[in-house]
Amino acid sequence: MATGACGIDCSVCRLNLLGECSTCGSGKSIEGAKKRGAQERILGAPCPILACAIDNNVEFCPKDCDDFPCNNFRDKRYPFSEGYLNMQERRRQAPPPSLSPIGERVVVPGEYWHDLANSNMGEICRRAMAVQRSASSVILPFLNSSLLVDAEKREGYVDLAERWVLIDHPLTLLTALVYLLNATEAVPMDQMVGVQELKSSHFFQGPHKLKTGSVLKRYGNDPEGFKNAAMALGGQRVDLADLAFKFTVFPKIPIYYLLWNGDDEFPANLVVLFDKSIEKHLAADSIWGIVNLVSDLLVLGQGISPLIARG
Ligand code: SF4
Ligand code: SF4
């Protein structure tokens, strides 16, 4: 791997091609440790970024460290400009993208709000295992928190430390509305199935493939990070694979993320399983959206707080 802990790709550098500068490496690589040794020998001190990544068992700062961009980048102004670091900071604080399978921004259709506002809220709450708050709003358990869905204001809020905070994430609102409008009497069967066993399995191909690759890239070599991110979302440990968690996204929608660590022979692997009852409540596109949502929150590793509106 010719990428430095900081994220610089040495393999596309002319100095590296000329042999002027050796390949750096991740904070977990032999190349990184060798480079640190060479820097200490030749320069008298290591690159503070590389040293910090090695000491903290961080593979790549921009991907794996919650503190990026830290003062090791800011103070030394190397290897990235202030403008680049500011852009990273700003975009990391924004909610995750809300995109459809074809890459378009998700918009919550007005008729969903209309349908909810004109439904029998008591009946909706009974089927969805939600709690009616007023004639037009409900409280819906969501991961390790709750959503307040207000059909009159056409807004959603999330409970952050017992405070309702406005959500700025259309995909979360869309999945919540679809669940409220479509949840049936069925309850989870405690029988797990893979995507191939769903009746709508043909849907999950090409652009509709479940979004799990980003989670695998982030945590395939970092099971401890996966555990922390899963627990920040209220994941419950289940005794499967090398490390697995159950997420109760909505009361009748448990989903499971199973991680197998990589070794010299086999790469790391990640699989998502569903309760067999999921298709009694949700169509394929909503299942796709829910996995997208959970995967993005896992990659961000900060629980549900990335969903809120800032500023
Ligand atoms: S800044 Fe540090 S970590 Fe990045 S390539 Fe240079 S020596 Fe390696
Ligand atoms: S604290 Fe900074 S240098 Fe250290 S691992 Fe995190 S981002 Fe990299």
PDB file of C-alpha atoms in Angstrom, residues 106 108 112 140 142 147 149 169-182 249-250 253 281-282 285-293:
ATOM      1  CA  VAL A 106     -34.055  12.270  -1.987  1.00  0.00           C
ATOM      2  CA  VAL A 108     -39.976  13.445   0.720  1.00  0.00           C
ATOM      3  CA  TYR A 112     -46.720  11.019   2.233  1.00  0.00           C
ATOM      4  CA  LEU A 140     -41.349   6.712  16.750  1.00  0.00           C
ATOM      5  CA  PHE A 142     -35.462   4.936  16.150  1.00  0.00           C
ATOM      6  CA  LEU A 147     -38.076  10.562  16.114  1.00  0.00           C
ATOM      7  CA  VAL A 149     -42.695  13.066  13.146  1.00  0.00           C
ATOM      8  CA  HIS A 169     -31.844  14.381   6.420  1.00  0.00           C
ATOM      9  CA  PRO A 170     -34.641  13.583   3.937  1.00  0.00           C
ATOM     10  CA  LEU A 171     -33.752   9.877   3.761  1.00  0.00           C
ATOM     11  CA  THR A 172     -34.398   9.451   7.495  1.00  0.00           C
ATOM     12  CA  LEU A 173     -37.745  11.243   7.213  1.00  0.00           C
ATOM     13  CA  LEU A 174     -38.722   9.286   4.124  1.00  0.00           C
ATOM     14  CA  THR A 175     -37.974   5.896   5.699  1.00  0.00           C
ATOM     15  CA  ALA A 176     -39.827   6.896   8.890  1.00  0.00           C
ATOM     16  CA  LEU A 177     -42.904   7.998   6.934  1.00  0.00           C
ATOM     17  CA  VAL A 178     -42.910   4.885   4.772  1.00  0.00           C
ATOM     18  CA  TYR A 179     -42.632   2.703   7.874  1.00  0.00           C
ATOM     19  CA  LEU A 180     -45.448   4.542   9.678  1.00  0.00           C
ATOM     20  CA  LEU A 181     -47.739   4.328   6.652  1.00  0.00           C
ATOM     21  CA  ASN A 182     -47.008   0.691   5.820  1.00  0.00           C
ATOM     22  CA  VAL A 249     -33.994   0.827  13.227  1.00  0.00           C
ATOM     23  CA  PHE A 250     -37.765   1.045  13.830  1.00  0.00           C
ATOM     24  CA  ILE A 253     -37.360  -3.456  11.652  1.00  0.00           C
ATOM     25  CA  HIS A 281     -43.708  -3.810   6.204  1.00  0.00           C
ATOM     26  CA  LEU A 282     -41.330  -2.414   3.621  1.00  0.00           C
ATOM     27  CA  ASP A 285     -36.509   0.446  -2.151  1.00  0.00           C
ATOM     28  CA  SER A 286     -37.223   1.268   1.506  1.00  0.00           C
ATOM     29  CA  ILE A 287     -35.090  -1.663   2.676  1.00  0.00           C
ATOM     30  CA  TRP A 288     -32.315  -0.295   0.450  1.00  0.00           C
ATOM     31  CA  GLY A 289     -32.766   3.166   2.000  1.00  0.00           C
ATOM     32  CA  ILE A 290     -32.633   1.865   5.561  1.00  0.00           C
ATOM     33  CA  VAL A 291     -29.382  -0.018   4.947  1.00  0.00           C
ATOM     34  CA  ASN A 292     -27.972   3.124   3.323  1.00  0.00           C
ATOM     35  CA  LEU A 293     -28.895   5.157   6.370  1.00  0.00           C
TER      36      LEU A 293
END
